Coordinates of C-alpha atoms in Angstrom, one line a residue:
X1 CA -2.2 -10.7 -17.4
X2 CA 1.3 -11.3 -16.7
X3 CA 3.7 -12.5 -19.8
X4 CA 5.6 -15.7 -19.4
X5 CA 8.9 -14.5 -18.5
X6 CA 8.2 -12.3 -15.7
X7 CA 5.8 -15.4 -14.5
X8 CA 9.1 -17.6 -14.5
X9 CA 10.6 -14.7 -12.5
X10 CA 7.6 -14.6 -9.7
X11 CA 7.7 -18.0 -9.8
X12 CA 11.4 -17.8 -8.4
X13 CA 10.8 -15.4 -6.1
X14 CA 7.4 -17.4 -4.1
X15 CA 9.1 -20.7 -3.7
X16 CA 11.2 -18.8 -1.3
X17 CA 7.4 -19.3 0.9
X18 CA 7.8 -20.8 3.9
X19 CA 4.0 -21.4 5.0
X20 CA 0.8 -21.2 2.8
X21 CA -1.4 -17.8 2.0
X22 CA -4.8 -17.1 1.1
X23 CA -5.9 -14.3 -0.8
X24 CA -9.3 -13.3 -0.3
X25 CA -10.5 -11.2 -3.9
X26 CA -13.3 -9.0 -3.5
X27 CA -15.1 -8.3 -6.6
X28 CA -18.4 -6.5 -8.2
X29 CA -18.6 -7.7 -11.6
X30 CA -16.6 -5.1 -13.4
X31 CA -14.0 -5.1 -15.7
X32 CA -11.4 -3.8 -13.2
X33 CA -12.2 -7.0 -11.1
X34 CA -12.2 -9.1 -13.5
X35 CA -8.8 -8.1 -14.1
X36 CA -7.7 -8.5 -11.0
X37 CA -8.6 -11.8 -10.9
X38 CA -6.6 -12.4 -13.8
X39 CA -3.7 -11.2 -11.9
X40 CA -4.5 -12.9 -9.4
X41 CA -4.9 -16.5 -11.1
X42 CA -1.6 -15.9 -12.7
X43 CA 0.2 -15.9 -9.4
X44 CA -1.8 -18.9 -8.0
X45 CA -0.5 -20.6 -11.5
X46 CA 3.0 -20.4 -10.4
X47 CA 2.7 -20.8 -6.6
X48 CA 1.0 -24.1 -5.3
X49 CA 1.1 -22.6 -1.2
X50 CA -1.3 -19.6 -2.9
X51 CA -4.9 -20.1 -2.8
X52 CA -7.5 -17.6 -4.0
X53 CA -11.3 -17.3 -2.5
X54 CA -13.9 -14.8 -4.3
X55 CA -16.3 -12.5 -2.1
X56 CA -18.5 -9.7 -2.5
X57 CA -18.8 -7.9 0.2
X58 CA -20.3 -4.4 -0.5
X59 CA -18.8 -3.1 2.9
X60 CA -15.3 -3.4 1.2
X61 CA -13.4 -1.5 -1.4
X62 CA -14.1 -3.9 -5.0
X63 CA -12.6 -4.4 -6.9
X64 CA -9.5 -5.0 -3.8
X65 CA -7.9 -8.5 -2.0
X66 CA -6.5 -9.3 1.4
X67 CA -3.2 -11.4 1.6
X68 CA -3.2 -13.6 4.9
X69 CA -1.8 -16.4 6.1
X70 CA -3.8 -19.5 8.0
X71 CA -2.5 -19.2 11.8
X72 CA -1.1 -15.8 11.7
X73 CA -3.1 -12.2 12.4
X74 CA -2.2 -10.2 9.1
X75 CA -4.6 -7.5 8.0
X76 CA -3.1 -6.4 4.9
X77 CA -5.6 -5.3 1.5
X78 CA -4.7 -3.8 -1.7
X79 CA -7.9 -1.9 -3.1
X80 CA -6.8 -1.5 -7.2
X81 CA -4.7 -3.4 -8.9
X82 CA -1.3 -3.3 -8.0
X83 CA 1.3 -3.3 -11.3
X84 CA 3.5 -0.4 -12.4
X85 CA 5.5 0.6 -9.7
X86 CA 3.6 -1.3 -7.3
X87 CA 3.9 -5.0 -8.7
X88 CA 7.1 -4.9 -6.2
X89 CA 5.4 -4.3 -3.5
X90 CA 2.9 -6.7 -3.7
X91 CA 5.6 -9.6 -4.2
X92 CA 7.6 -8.0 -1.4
X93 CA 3.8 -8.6 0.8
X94 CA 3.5 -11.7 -0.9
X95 CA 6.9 -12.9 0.2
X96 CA 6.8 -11.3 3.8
X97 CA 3.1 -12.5 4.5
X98 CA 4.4 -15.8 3.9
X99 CA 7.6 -16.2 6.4
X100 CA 10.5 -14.7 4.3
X101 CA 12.1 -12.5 6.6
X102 CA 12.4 -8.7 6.0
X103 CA 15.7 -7.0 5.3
X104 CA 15.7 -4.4 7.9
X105 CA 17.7 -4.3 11.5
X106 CA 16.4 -6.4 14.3
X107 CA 15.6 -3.0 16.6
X108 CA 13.6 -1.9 13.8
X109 CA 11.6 -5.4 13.8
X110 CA 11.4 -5.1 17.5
X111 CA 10.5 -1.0 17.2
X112 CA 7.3 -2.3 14.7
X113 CA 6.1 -5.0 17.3
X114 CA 6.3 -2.9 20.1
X115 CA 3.5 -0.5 18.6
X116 CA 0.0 -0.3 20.2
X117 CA -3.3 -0.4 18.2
X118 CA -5.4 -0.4 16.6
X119 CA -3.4 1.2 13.9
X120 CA -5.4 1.5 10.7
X121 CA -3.7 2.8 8.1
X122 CA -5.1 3.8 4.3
X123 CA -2.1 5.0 1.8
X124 CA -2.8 6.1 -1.8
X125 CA -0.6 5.8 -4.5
X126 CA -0.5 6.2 -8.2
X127 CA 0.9 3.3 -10.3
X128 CA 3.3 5.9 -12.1
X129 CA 4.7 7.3 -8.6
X130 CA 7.9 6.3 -8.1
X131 CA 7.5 7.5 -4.8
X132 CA 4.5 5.6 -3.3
X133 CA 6.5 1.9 -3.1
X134 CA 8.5 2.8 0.3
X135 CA 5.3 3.8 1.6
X136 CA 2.9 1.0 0.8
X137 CA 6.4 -1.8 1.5
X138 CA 6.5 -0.2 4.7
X139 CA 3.3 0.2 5.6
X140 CA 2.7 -3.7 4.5
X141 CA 5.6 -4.5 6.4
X142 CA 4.1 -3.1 9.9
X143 CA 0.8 -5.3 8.7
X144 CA 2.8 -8.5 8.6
X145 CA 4.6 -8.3 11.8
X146 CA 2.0 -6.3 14.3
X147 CA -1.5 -7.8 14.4
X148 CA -2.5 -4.1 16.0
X149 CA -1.7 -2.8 12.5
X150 CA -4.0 -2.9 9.9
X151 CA -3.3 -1.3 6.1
X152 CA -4.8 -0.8 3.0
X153 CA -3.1 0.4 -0.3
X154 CA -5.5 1.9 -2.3
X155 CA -4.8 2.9 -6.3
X156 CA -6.1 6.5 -6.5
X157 CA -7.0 6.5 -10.0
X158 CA -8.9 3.3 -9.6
X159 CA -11.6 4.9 -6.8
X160 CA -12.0 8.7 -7.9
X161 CA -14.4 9.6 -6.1
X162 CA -13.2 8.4 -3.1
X163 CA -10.1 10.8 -3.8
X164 CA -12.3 13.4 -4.3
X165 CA -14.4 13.4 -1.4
X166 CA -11.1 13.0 1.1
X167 CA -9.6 15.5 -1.5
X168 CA -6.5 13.4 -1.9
X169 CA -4.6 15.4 -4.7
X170 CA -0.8 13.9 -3.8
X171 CA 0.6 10.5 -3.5
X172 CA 1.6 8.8 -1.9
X173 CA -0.9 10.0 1.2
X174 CA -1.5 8.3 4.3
X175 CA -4.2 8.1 7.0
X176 CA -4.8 6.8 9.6
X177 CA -7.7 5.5 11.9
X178 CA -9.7 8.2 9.6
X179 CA -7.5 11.2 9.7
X180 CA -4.5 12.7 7.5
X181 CA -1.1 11.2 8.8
X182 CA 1.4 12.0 6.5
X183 CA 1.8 12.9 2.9
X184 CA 5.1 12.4 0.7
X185 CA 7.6 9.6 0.4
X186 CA 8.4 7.8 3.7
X187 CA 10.2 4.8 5.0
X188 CA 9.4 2.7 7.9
X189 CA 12.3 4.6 9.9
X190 CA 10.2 8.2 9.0
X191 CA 6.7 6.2 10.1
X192 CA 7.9 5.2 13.4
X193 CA 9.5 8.2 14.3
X194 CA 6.2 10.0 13.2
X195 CA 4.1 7.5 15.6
X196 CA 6.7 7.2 18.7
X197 CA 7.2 11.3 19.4
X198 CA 10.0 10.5 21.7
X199 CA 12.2 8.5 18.9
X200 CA 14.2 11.9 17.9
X201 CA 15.0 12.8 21.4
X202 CA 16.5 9.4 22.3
X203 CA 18.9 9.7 18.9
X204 CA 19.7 12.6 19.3
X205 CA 21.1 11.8 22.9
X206 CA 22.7 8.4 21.1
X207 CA 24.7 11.4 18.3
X208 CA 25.5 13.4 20.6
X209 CA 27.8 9.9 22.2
X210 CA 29.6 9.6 19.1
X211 CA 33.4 10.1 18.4
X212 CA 35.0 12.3 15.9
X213 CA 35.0 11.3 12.5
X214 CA 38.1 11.6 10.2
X215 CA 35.2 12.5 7.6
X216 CA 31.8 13.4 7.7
X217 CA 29.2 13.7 5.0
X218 CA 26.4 15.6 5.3
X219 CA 24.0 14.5 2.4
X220 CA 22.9 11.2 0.9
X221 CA 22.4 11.9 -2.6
X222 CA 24.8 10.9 -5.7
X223 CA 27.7 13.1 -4.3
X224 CA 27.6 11.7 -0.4
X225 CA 27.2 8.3 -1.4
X226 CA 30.4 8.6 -4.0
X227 CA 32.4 10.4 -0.9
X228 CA 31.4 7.8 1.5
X229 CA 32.5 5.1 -0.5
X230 CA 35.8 6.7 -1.7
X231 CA 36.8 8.1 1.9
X232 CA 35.9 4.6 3.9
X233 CA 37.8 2.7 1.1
X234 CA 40.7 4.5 3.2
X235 CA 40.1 2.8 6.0
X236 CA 39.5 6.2 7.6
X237 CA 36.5 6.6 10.0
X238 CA 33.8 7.8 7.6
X239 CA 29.7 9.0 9.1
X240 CA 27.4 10.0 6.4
X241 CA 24.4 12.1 8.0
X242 CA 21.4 12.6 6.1
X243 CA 17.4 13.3 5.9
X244 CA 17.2 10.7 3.7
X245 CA 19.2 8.6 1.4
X246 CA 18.9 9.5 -2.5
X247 CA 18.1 12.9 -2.4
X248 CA 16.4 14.5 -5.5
X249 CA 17.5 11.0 -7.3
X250 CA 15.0 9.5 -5.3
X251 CA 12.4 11.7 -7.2
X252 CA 13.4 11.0 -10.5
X253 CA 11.3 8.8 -13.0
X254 CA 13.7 7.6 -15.6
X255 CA 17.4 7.8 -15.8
X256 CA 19.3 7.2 -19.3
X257 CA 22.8 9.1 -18.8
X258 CA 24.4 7.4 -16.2
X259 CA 27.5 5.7 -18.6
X260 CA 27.2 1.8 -18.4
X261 CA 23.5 2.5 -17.6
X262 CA 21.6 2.6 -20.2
X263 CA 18.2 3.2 -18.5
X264 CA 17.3 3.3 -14.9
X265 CA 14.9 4.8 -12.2
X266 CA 15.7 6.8 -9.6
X267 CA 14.4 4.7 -6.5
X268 CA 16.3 1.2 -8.3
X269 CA 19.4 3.5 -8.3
X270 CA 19.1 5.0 -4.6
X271 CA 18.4 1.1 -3.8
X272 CA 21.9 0.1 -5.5
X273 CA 23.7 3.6 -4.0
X274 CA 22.7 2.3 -0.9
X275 CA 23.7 -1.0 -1.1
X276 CA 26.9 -0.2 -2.4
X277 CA 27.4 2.2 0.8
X278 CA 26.9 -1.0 2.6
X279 CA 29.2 -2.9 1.7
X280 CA 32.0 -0.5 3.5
X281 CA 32.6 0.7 7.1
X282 CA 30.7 3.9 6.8
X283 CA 28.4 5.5 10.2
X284 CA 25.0 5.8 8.1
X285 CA 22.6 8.7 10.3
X286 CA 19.4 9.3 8.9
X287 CA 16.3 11.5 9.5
X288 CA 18.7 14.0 10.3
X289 CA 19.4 17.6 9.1
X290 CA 22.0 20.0 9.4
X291 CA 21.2 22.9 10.9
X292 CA 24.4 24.9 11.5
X293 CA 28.2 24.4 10.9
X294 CA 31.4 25.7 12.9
X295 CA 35.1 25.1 13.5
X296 CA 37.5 25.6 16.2
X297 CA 40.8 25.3 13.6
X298 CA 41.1 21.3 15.0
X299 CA 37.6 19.9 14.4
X300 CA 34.7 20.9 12.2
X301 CA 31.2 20.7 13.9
X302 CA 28.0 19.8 12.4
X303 CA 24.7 21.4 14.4
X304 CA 21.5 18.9 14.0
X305 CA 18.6 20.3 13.9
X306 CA 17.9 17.2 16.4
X307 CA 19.7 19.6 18.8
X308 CA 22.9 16.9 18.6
X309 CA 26.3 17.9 17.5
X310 CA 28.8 15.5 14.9
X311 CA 32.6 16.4 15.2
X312 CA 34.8 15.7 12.2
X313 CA 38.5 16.4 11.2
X314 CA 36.7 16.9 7.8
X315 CA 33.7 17.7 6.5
X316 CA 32.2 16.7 3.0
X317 CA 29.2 19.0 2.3
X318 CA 26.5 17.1 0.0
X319 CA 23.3 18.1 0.4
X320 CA 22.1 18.7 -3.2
X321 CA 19.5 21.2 -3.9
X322 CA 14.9 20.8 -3.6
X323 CA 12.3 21.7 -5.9
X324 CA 12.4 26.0 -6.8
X325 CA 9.0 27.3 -5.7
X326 CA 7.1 30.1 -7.1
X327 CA 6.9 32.2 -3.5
X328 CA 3.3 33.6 -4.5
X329 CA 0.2 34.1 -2.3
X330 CA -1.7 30.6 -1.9
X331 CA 1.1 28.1 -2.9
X332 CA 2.1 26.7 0.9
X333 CA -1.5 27.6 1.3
X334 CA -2.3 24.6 -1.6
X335 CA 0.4 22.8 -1.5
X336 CA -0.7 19.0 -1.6
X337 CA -4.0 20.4 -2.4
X338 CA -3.7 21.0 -5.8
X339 CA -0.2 22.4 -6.3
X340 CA 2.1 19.8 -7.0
X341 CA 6.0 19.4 -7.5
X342 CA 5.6 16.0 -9.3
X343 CA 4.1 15.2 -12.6
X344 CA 4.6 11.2 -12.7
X345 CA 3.1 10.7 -9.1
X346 CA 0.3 13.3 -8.6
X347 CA -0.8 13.5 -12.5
X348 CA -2.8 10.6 -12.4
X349 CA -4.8 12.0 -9.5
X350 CA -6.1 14.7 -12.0
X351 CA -7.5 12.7 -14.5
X352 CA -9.9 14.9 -17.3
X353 CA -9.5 18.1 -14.7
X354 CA -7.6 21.1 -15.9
X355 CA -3.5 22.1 -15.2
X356 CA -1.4 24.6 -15.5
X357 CA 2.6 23.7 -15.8
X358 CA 5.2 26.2 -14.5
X359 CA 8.0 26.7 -16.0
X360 CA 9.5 26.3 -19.9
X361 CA 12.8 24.5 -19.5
X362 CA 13.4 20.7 -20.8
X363 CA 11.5 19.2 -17.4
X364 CA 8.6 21.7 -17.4
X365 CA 7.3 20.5 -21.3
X366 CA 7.8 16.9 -20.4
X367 CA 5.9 17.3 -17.6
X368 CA 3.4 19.0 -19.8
X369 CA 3.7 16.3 -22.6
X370 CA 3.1 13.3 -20.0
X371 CA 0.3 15.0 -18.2
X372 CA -1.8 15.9 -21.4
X373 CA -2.3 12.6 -21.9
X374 CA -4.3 12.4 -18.6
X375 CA -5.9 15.8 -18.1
X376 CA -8.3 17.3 -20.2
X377 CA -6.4 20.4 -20.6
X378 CA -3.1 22.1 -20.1
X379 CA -1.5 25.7 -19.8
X380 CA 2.1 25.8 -19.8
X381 CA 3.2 29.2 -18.4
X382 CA 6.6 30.4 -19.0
X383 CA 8.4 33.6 -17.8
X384 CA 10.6 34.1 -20.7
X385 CA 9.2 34.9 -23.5
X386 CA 10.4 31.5 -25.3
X387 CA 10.3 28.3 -23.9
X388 CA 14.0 26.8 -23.3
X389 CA 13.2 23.5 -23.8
X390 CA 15.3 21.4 -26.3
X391 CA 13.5 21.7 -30.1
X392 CA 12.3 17.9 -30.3
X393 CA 10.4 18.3 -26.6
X394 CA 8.7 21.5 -28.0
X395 CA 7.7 19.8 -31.6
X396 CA 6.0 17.1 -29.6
X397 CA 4.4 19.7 -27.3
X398 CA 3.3 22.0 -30.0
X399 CA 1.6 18.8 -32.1
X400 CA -0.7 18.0 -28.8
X401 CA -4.4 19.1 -29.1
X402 CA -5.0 20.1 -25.4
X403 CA -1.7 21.9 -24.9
X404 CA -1.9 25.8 -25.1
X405 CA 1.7 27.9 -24.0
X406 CA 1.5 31.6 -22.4
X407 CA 4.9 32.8 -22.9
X408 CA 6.1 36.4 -20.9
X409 CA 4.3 35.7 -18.2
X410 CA 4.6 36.2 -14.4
X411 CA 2.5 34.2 -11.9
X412 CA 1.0 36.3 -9.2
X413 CA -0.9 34.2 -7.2
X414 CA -3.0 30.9 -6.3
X415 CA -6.2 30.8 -6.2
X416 CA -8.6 28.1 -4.0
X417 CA -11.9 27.8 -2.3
X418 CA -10.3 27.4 0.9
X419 CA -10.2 23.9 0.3
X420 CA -8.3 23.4 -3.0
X421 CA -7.0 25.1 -5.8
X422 CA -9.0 26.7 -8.5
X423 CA -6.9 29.0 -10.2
X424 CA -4.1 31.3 -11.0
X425 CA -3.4 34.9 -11.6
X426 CA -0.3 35.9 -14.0
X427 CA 0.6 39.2 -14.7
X428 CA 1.0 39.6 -19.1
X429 CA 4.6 41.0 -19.1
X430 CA 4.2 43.1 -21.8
X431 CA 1.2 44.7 -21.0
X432 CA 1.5 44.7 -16.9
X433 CA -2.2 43.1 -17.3
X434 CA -3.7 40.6 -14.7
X435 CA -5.2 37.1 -16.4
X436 CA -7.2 34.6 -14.0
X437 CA -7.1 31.1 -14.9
X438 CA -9.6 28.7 -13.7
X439 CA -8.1 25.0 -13.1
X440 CA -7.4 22.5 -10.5
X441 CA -4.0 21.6 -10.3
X442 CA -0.5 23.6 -10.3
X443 CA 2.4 21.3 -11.2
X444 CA 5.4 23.9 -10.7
X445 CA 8.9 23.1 -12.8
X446 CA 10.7 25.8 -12.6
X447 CA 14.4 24.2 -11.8
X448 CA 16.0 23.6 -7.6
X449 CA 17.9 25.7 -4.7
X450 CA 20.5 24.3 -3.1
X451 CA 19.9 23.0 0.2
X452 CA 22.9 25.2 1.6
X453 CA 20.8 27.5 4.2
X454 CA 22.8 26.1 7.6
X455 CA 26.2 27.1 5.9
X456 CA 25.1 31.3 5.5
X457 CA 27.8 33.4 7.4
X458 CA 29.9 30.5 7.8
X459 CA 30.9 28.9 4.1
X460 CA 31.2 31.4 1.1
X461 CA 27.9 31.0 -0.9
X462 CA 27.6 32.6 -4.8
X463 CA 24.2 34.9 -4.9
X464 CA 23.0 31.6 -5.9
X465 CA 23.3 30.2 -3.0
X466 CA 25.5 28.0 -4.1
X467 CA 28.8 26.6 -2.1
X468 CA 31.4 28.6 -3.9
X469 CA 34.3 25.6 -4.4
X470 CA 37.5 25.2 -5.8
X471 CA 39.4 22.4 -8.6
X472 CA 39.4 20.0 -5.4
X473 CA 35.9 21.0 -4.0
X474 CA 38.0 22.7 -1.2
X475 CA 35.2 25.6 0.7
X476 CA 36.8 28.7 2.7
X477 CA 36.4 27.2 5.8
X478 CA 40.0 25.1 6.3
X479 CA 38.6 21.5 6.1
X480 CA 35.5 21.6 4.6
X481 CA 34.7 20.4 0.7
X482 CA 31.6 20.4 -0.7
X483 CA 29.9 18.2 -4.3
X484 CA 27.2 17.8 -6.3
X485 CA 24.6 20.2 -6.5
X486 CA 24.6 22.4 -3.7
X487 CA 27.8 23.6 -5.5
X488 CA 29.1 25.9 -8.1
X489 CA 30.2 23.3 -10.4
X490 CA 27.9 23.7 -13.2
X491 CA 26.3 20.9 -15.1
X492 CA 24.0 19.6 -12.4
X493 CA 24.1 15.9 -13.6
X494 CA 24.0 12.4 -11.5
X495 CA 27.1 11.5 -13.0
X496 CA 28.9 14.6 -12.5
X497 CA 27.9 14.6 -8.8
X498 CA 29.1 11.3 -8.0
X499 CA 32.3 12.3 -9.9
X500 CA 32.7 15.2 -7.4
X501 CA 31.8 13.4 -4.4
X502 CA 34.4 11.5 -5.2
X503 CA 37.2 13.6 -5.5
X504 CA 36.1 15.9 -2.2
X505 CA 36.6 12.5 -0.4
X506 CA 40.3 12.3 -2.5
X507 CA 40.8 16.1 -1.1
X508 CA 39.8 15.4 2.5
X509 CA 42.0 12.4 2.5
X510 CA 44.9 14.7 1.3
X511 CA 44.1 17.2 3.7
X512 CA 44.0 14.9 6.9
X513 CA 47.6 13.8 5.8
X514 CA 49.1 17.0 5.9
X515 CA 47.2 17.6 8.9
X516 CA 49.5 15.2 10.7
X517 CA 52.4 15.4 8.7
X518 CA 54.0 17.5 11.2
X519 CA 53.1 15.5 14.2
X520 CA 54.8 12.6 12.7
X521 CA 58.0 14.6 11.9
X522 CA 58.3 16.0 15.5
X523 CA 58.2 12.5 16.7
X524 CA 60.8 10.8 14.6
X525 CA 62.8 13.8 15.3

């Protein structure tokens, strides 16, 4: 199952044990359990503390295994077999089921334990979702360390029919004790706020506490990470406030630009972004969005929509653009319910059904190349009437079988049973004629906005919406700079982001010097 190097590698990582498991495999015969057992006798090769036992129990998911620990309360299954993206996230439960201590703050430990149950929890993920890892780590995480807290990670692909019948058409999604929880990519942070309702209140009174900054970035992606880094490096006081940390990078399967990178994905770079951010003296505040900005010609202020306030001599603006919808009857209507936003995560969940793609630029035909390889059939609808992706995507698109392109056309609406989706209506641009397509899944492409809604009235915007910015990513509000994609500067690239979070951190720096300047001339004099 496993090849012999990344053995050796699992092999390094489970001697870091501290006390024994048992995994408890429960199988029916098929080929999928047999393959899991495969897995599963690789890891027991390398690992002496490891021991495997072999059940059928027709009560429980098969083929699916429980990681425990003798002594210890840990209710913790996977139901599939976890590789792809998820191999990590079974070592990470390997390792944490077995005493390694997880690398997150004490009060979030303490937050975890503090939780009453029962707490059943079901996630499912994809195994090409790039997104579904932070769920099922952090779910497994709250397994380990609260005996009130079951989970169970179950690979969608792998039990289609249960997808169907809970109509689970987006990963990673997460109930629990029975019922829809949450649906999207979440942290432990976002899962405990979610369960404790009073969590936001008591930050919010903690932000509210806190002292001007000489610099504040609003925005975690590529560009805020870059400005925090560059602006702490001064030894000035630096927060960085955020929903999350990544942004749309978080979101993106493969990376190959990034120069001294010659291939990456978007989670392993957040991860290192992250990290890096670490390593300096920077105020990291997540879960929080900006909701309004003002100045009173000393300090900029930053409204949350928490209802707290951050003051700042400067402000860094940083909060990247989100996924362009179509605005047409029935798509919040069907959103998660058969219209999509993400190819590699949610394709798999439509295995031989039928899907239309949105949008005729470079990422719509990928996503239309990748996903005919699942589906049984796909319409790629473009607005234009010729596709703008780059000439080699659209050879490879036109050579696929179950690929067919409408070009000058409009889409008018969603279509669903109340339920789910189960077609579209586009308007032929040339004739002003209605088409209905039957299908059952919507996977929209069709580029981002920026994310710059708290700064109308207050911060010049194009008609874009974009933060209108000079050579040093100056704003027309006195003090505030702004980077990456939320921006005019064109070219909306990882790269180029972090190159101009980087020099609005440069430019606030400057700024707060000739901000005092004058002080310190009065007082020699």
């Amino acid at each position: 199952m496993l090849d012999q190097d990344l053995k050796e590698t699992l092999k390094g990582y489970l001697e870091r044990l501290t006390r024994p498991l048992e995994i408890v495999a429960n199988t029916d015969g098929s080929d999928a359990s047999k393959e899991m057992m495969a897995l599963l006798a690789d890891i027991t090769d390398v690992c002496s503390r490891i021991t495997v036992r072999e059940t059928s129990d027709a009560a429980l998911r098969a083929p699916s295994f429980a990681i425990g620990s003798p002594g210890h309360d840990i209710r913790l299954r996977f139901a599939g077999i976890p590789l792809g993206h998820e191999f990590t996230s079974l070592v990470l439960a390997l390792l944490q089921a077995g005493g390694y201590p997880p690398k997150v703050s004490d009060d979030v430990i303490a937050a975890i334990k503090a939780l009453p149950g029962p707490l059943k929890f079901e996630s499912y993920f994809s195994l090409s979702c790039q997104n579904c890892p932070d769920v099922v780590q952090a779910l497994n995480l709250m397994a380990v360390l609260n005996p009130n807290i079951e989970h169970t990670a179950i690979e969608g692909s792998a039990f289609q029919s249960e997808v169907e019948s809970r109509q689970v058409m987006s990963v990673p999604s997460i109930y629990l004790n029975g019922e829809p929880f949450a649906a999207g990519r979440m942290g432990v942070d976002e899962i405990l706020a979610k369960l404790d309702t009073g969590a936001a209140a008591r930050e919010a009174e903690k932000l509210k506490d806190k002292a001007p900054y000489d610099v504040l970035i609003v925005g975690g992606g590529p560009a805020g990470a870059a400005a925090a880094i560059y602006a702490a490096r001064k030894g000035i006081r630096t927060g960085l406030v955020a929903e999350r940390f990544g942004g749309q990078v978080a979101d993106t399967m493969g990376i190959e630009n990034l120069i001294s990178v010659p291939e990456t994905e978007g989670p392993k770079l957040v991860a290192a972004m992250e990290n890096h951010v670490g390593h300096y003296d920077v105020d990291v505040m997540k879960l929080q969005r900006a909701d309004g900005i003002s100045s009173d010609g000393e300090l900029v202020s930053i409204a949350l929509a928490s209802g707290a306030t951050l003051k700042s001599k400067t402000v860094i603006v940083a909060t990247g653009a989100r996924w362009r919808q179509m605005n047409v009857p029935g798509e919040d209507q069907y959103r998660n319910k058969g219209v999509a936003y993400c190819p590699h995560c949610d394709g798999p969940l439509f295995k031989g059904k039928r899907v239309a793609v949105i949008g005729g630029g470079n990422s719509g035909v990928e996503a239309a190349i990748d996903l005919a390889g699942i589906v049984s059939q796909v319409t790629l609808i473009e607005f234009d009437s010729q596709l703008r992706a780059d000439a080699v995507l659209q050879r490879k698109l036109n050579s696929l079988p179950n690929v067919r392109v409408i070009t000058s056309a409009q889409t008018t609406e969603v279509t669903g049973d109340g339920a789910k989706v189960n077609g579209l209506v586009y308007k032929d641009r040339g004739t002003g004629e209605l088409h209905t397509i039957a299908l059952e899944g919507i996977f929209v492409q069709i580029g981002l906005l920026p994310n710059s809604d708290f700064l109308k009235g207050a911060v010049d915007l194009s008609p874009r919406g974009e933060v209108v910015v000079d050579a040093r990513g100056a704003t027309s509000m006195p003090g505030v700079f702004a980077a990456g994609d939320v921006t005019t500067t064109p070219y909306k690239q990882i790269i180029i982001a972090m190159g101009e979070g980087s020099k609005a951190a440069l430019s606030a720096f400057d700024h707060l010097i000739r901000m005092t300047a004058p002080d310190a001339a009065r007082k020699a004099a």
